[in-house]
Short mmCIF file of C-alpha atoms in Angstrom, two decimals:
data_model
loop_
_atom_site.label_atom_id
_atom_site.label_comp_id
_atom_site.label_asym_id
_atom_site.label_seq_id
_atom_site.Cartn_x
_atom_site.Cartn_y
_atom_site.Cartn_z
CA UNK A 71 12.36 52.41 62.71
CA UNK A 72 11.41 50.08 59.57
CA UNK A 73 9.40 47.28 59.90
CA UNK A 74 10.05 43.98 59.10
CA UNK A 75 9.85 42.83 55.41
CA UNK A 76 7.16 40.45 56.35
CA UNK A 77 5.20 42.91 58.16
CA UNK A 78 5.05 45.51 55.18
CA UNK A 79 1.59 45.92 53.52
CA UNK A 80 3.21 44.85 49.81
CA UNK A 81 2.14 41.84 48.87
CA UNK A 82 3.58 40.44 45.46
CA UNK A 83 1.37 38.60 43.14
CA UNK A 84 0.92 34.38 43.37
CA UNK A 85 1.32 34.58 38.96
CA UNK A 86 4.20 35.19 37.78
CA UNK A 87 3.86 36.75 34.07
CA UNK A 88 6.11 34.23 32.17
CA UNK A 89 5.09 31.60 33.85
CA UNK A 90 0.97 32.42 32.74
CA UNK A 91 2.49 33.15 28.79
CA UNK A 92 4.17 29.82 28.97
CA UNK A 93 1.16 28.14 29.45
CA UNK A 94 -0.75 29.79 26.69
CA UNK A 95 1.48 29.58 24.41
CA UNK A 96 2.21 25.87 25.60
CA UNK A 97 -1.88 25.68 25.15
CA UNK A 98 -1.67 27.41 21.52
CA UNK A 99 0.41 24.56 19.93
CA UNK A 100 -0.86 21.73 21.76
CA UNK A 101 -4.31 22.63 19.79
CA UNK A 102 -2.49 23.51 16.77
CA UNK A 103 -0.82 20.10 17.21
CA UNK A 104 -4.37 18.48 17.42
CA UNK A 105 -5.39 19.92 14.40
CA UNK A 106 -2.95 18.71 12.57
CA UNK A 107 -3.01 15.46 13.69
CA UNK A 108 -7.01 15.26 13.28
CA UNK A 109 -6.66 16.60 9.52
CA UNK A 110 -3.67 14.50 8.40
CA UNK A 111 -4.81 11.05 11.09
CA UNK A 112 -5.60 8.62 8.25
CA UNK A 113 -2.20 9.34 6.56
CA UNK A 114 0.44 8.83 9.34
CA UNK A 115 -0.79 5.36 10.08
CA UNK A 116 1.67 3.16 9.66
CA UNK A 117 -0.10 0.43 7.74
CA UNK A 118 1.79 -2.43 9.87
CA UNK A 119 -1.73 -4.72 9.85
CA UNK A 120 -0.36 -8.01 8.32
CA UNK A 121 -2.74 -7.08 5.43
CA UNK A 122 -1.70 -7.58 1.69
CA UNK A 123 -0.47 -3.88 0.13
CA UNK A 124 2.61 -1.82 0.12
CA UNK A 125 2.92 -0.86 3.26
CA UNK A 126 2.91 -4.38 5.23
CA UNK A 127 5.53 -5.60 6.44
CA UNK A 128 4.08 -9.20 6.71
CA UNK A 129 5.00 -12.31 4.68
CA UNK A 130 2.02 -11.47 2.21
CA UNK A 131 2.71 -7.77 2.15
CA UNK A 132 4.33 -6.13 -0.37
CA UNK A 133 6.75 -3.56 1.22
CA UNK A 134 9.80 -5.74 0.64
CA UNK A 135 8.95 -4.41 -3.14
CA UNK A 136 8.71 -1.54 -2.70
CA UNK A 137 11.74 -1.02 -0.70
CA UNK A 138 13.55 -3.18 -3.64
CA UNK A 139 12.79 -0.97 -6.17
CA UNK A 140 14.09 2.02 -4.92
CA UNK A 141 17.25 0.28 -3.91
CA UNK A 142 17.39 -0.65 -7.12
CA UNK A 143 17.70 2.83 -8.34
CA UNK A 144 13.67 3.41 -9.22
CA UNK A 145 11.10 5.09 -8.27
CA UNK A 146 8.07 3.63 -6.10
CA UNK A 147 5.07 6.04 -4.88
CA UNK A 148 2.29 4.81 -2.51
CA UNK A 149 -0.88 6.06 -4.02
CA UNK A 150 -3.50 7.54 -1.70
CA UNK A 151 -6.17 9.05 -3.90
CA UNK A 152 -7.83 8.60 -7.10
CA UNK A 153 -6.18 11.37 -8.34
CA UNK A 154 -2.66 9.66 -7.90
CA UNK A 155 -3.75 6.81 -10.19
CA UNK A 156 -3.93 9.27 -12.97
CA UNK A 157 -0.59 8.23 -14.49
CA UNK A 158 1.00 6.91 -17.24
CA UNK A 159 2.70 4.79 -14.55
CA UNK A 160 1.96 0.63 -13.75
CA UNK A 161 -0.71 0.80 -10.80
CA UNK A 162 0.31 -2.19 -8.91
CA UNK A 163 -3.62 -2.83 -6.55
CA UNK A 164 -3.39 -6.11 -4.38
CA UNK A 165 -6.75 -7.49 -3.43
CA UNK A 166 -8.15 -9.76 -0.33
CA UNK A 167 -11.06 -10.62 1.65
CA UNK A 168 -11.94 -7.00 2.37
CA UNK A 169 -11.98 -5.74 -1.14
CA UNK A 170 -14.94 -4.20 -2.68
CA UNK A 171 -15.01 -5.25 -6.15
CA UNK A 172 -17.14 -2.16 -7.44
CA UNK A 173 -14.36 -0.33 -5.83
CA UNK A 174 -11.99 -2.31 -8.17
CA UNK A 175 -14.19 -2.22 -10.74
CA UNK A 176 -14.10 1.84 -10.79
CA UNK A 177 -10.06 1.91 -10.08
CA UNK A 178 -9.80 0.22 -13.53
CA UNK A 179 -12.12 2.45 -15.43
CA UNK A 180 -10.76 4.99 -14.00
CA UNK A 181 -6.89 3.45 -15.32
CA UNK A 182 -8.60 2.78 -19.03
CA UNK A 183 -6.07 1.57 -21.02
CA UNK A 184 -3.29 2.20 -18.81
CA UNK A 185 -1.13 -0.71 -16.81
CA UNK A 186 -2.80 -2.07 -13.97
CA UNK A 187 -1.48 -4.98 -12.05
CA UNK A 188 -4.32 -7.02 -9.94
CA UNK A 189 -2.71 -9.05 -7.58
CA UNK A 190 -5.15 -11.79 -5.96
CA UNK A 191 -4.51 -13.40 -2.51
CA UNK A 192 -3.44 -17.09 -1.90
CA UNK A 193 -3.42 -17.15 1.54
CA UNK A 194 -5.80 -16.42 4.55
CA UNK A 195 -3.85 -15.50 7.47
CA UNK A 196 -4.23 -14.96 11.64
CA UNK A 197 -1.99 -11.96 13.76
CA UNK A 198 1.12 -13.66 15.09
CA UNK A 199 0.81 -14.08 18.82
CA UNK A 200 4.32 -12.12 19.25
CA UNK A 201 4.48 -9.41 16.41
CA UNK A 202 2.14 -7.63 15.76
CA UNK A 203 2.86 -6.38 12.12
CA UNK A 204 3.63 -10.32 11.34
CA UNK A 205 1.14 -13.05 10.13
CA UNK A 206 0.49 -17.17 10.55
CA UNK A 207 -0.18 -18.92 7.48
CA UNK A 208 -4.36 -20.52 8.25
CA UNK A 209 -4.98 -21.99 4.76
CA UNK A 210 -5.35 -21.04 1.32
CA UNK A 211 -7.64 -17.99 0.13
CA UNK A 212 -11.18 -20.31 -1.36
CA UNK A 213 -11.72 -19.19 -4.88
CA UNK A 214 -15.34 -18.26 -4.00
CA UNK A 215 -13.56 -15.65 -1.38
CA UNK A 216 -11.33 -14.10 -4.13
CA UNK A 217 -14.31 -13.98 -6.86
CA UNK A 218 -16.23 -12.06 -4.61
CA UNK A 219 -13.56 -9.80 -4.24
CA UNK A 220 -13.30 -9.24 -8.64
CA UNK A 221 -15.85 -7.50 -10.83
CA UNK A 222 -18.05 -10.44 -12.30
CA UNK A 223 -16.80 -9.49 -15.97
CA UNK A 224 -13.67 -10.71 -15.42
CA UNK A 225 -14.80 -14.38 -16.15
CA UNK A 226 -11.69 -15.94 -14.22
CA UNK A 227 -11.27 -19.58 -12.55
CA UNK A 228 -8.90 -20.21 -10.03
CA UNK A 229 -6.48 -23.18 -9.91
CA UNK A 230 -3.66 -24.59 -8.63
CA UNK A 231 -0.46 -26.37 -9.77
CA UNK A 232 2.39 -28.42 -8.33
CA UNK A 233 5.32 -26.43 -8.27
CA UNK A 234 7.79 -28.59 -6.29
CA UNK A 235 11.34 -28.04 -8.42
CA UNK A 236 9.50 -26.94 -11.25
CA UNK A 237 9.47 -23.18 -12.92
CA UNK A 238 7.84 -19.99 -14.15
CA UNK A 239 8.78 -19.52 -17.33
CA UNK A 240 7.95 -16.25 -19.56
CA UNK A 241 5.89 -16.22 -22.83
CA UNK A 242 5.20 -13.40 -25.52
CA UNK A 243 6.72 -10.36 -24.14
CA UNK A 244 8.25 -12.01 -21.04
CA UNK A 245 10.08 -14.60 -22.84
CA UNK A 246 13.26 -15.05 -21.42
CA UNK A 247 11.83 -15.06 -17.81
CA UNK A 248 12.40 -18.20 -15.83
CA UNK A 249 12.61 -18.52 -11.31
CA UNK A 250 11.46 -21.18 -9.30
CA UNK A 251 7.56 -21.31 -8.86
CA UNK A 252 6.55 -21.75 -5.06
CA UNK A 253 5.62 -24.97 -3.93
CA UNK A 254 2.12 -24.82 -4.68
CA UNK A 255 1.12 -22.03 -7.40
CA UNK A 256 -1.99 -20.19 -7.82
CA UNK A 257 -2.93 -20.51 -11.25
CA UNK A 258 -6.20 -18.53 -13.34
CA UNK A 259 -7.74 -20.05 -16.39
CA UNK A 260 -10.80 -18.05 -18.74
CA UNK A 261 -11.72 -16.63 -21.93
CA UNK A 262 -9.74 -14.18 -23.18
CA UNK A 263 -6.56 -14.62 -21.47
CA UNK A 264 -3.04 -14.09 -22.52
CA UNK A 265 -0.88 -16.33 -21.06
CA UNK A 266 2.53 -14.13 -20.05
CA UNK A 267 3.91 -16.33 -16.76
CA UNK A 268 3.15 -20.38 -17.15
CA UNK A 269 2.98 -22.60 -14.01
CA UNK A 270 4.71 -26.23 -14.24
CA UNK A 271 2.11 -27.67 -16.89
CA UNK A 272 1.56 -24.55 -18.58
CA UNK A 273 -1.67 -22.61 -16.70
CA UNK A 274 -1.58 -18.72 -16.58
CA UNK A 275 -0.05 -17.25 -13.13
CA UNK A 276 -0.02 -13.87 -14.69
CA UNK A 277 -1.96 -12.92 -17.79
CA UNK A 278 -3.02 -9.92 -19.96
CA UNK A 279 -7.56 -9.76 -19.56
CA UNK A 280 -8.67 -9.51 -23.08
CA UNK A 281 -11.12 -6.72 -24.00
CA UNK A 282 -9.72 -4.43 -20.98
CA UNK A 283 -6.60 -2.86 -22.10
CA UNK A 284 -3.50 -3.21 -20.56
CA UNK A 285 -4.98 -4.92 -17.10
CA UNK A 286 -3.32 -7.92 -16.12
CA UNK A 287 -3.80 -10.53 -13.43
CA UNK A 288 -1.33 -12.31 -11.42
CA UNK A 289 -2.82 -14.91 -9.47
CA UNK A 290 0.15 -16.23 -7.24
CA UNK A 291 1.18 -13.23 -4.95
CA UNK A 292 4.29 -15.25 -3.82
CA UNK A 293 6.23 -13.97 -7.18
CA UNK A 294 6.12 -10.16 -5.82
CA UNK A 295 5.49 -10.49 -1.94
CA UNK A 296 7.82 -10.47 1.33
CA UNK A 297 7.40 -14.09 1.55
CA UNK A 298 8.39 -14.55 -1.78
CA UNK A 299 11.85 -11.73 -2.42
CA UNK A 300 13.47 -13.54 0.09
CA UNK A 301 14.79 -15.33 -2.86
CA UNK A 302 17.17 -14.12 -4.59
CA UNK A 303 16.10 -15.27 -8.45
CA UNK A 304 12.80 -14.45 -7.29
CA UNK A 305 13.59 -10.87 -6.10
CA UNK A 306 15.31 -10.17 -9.59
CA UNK A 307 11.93 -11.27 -11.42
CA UNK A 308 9.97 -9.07 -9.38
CA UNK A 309 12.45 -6.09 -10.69
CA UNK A 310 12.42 -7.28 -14.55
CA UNK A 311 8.70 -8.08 -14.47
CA UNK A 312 7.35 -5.23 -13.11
CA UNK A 313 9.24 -3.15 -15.42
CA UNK A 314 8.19 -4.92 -18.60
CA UNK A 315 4.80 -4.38 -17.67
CA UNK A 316 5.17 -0.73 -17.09
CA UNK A 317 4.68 1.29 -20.29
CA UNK A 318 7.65 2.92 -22.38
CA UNK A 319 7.59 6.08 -21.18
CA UNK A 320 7.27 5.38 -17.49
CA UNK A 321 9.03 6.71 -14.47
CA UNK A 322 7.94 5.01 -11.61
CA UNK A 323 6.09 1.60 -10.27
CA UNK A 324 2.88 2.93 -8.41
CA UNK A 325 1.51 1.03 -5.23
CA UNK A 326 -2.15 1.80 -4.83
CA UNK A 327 -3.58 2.08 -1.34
CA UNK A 328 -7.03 3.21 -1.89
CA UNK A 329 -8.63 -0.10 -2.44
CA UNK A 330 -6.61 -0.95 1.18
CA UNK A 331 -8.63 1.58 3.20
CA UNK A 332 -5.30 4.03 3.38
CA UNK A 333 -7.46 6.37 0.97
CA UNK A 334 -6.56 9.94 1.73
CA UNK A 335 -9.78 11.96 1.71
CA UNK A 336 -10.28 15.59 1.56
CA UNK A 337 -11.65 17.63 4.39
CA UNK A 338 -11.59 21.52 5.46
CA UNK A 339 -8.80 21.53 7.94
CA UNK A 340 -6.65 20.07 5.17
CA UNK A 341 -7.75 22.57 3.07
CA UNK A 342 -6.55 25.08 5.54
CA UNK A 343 -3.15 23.52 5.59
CA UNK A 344 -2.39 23.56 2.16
CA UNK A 345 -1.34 26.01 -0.47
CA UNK A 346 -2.72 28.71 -1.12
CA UNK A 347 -4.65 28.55 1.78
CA UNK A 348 -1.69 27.91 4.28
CA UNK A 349 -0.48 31.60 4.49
CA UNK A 350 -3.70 33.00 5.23
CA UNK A 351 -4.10 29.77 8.42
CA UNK A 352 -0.82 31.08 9.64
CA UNK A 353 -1.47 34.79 9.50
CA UNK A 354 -4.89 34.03 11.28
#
């Protein structure tokens, strides 16, 4: 006579084999996962700060360019390391409150005589209470705040015109170029300057710095911003003006992100994860 099944002496194990693999291997690529994300963390943030650069979405960022030259049938690249700016490409750099201007100060030795764009701030701005990539307009950036921001060799003055109804127009190699300037216009004024965009009245918005190659400075940031390619004439400047700028040979508009704090800096697990080093990670 058999006993009954639960009265046998075999007693089958509480882990069940796949179950104890699927949790390792579950375990394997979470960690691998975490890796990855701790090598490559500075470069997936999104950059949606309401700060001024290329990848804010905010009135006074300048992602609206970005996307408008590709759209346009160009190329855009957001710069990440010093190594990027090493182009025969315009370096577009945008500049506020937090820059350091030794920082600057290298990022255009290190362009020589190469175009480099320097947008300055106008505006000094507060999160919006509902969205948190948008902005509310507090004021006007103080001229001491944006000088502390520029190497002192630059020998700049800020200023500002009335621009009610008036325009930009285009001199020397911009001639031609004419859109509405905003309502009030930044304006810079110093020795050495070449005038290339005139406010209502004639003072530099954009101009060529003498004695540093092919660096200029556009003071109003509403000619190239969100804000300001909501316009349509002004949108169409942006395009023809950053391409005159560029140099002959160019294939892209570069947006430079180091200065922002979106520097991508090298480390060992990178290293790990990259060519040539990559096949010998995954064979580990």
């Amino acid at each position: 006579m058999s006993l009954p099944r639960y009265m046998t002496s075999e007693a089958r194990s509480p882990f069940d084999p796949r179950l104890i693999f699927g949790v390792v291997a579950a375990a394997v690529l979470a960690f691998l996962a975490f890796v990855v994300l701790a090598a490559y963390a500075g470069d997936f943030r999104s950059g949606r700060d309401g700060r001024a650069h290329a990848l804010s979405v905010s009135a006074v960022g300048f992602k609206g360019l970005v996307d408008l030259i590709g759209y346009s049938g160009g190329d855009a690249y957001l710069a990440r390391s010093p190594e990027e700016l090493e182009t025969e490409d315009l370096v577009v750099t945008t500049v506020d409150g937090r820059t350091d201007a030794e920082a600057l100060a290298e990022l255009l030795e290190l362009r020589g005589a190469r175009a480099t764009l320097v947008v300055l701030p106008k505006w000094t701005t507060q999160p919006h209470p509902l969205r948190r990539s948008w902005v509310t307009r507090t004021g006007h950036a103080s001229p001491a705040m944006v000088q502390a921001s520029l190497p002192e060799d630059f020998g700049i003055e800020l200023g500002q015109a009335e621009g009610r109804g008036g325009r930009i127009e285009g001199r020397d190699f911009l001639e031609g170029l004419s859109f509405p300037a905003p309502e009030v216009t930044r304006t810079i004024a110093g020795d050495g300057l070449q005038t290339l965009l005139a406010a209502p009245g004639g003072d530099a918005v954009l101009a060529r710095v003498g004695g540093k190659g092919n660096v200029y400075i556009l003071a109003d940031p509403d000619l190239l911003n969100n804000h300001g390619l909501k316009q349509r004439e002004t949108a169409s400047a942006a395009l023809r003006l950053v391409r005159e700028l560029n140099s002959t040979e160019a294939e892209a508009v570069v947006f430079d992100l180091t200065l922002c704090g979106f520097e991508s800096r090298p480390s060992v697990l990178k290293l790990a994860l990259q060519p040539p080093f990559l096949a010998l990670t995954a064979a580990l």
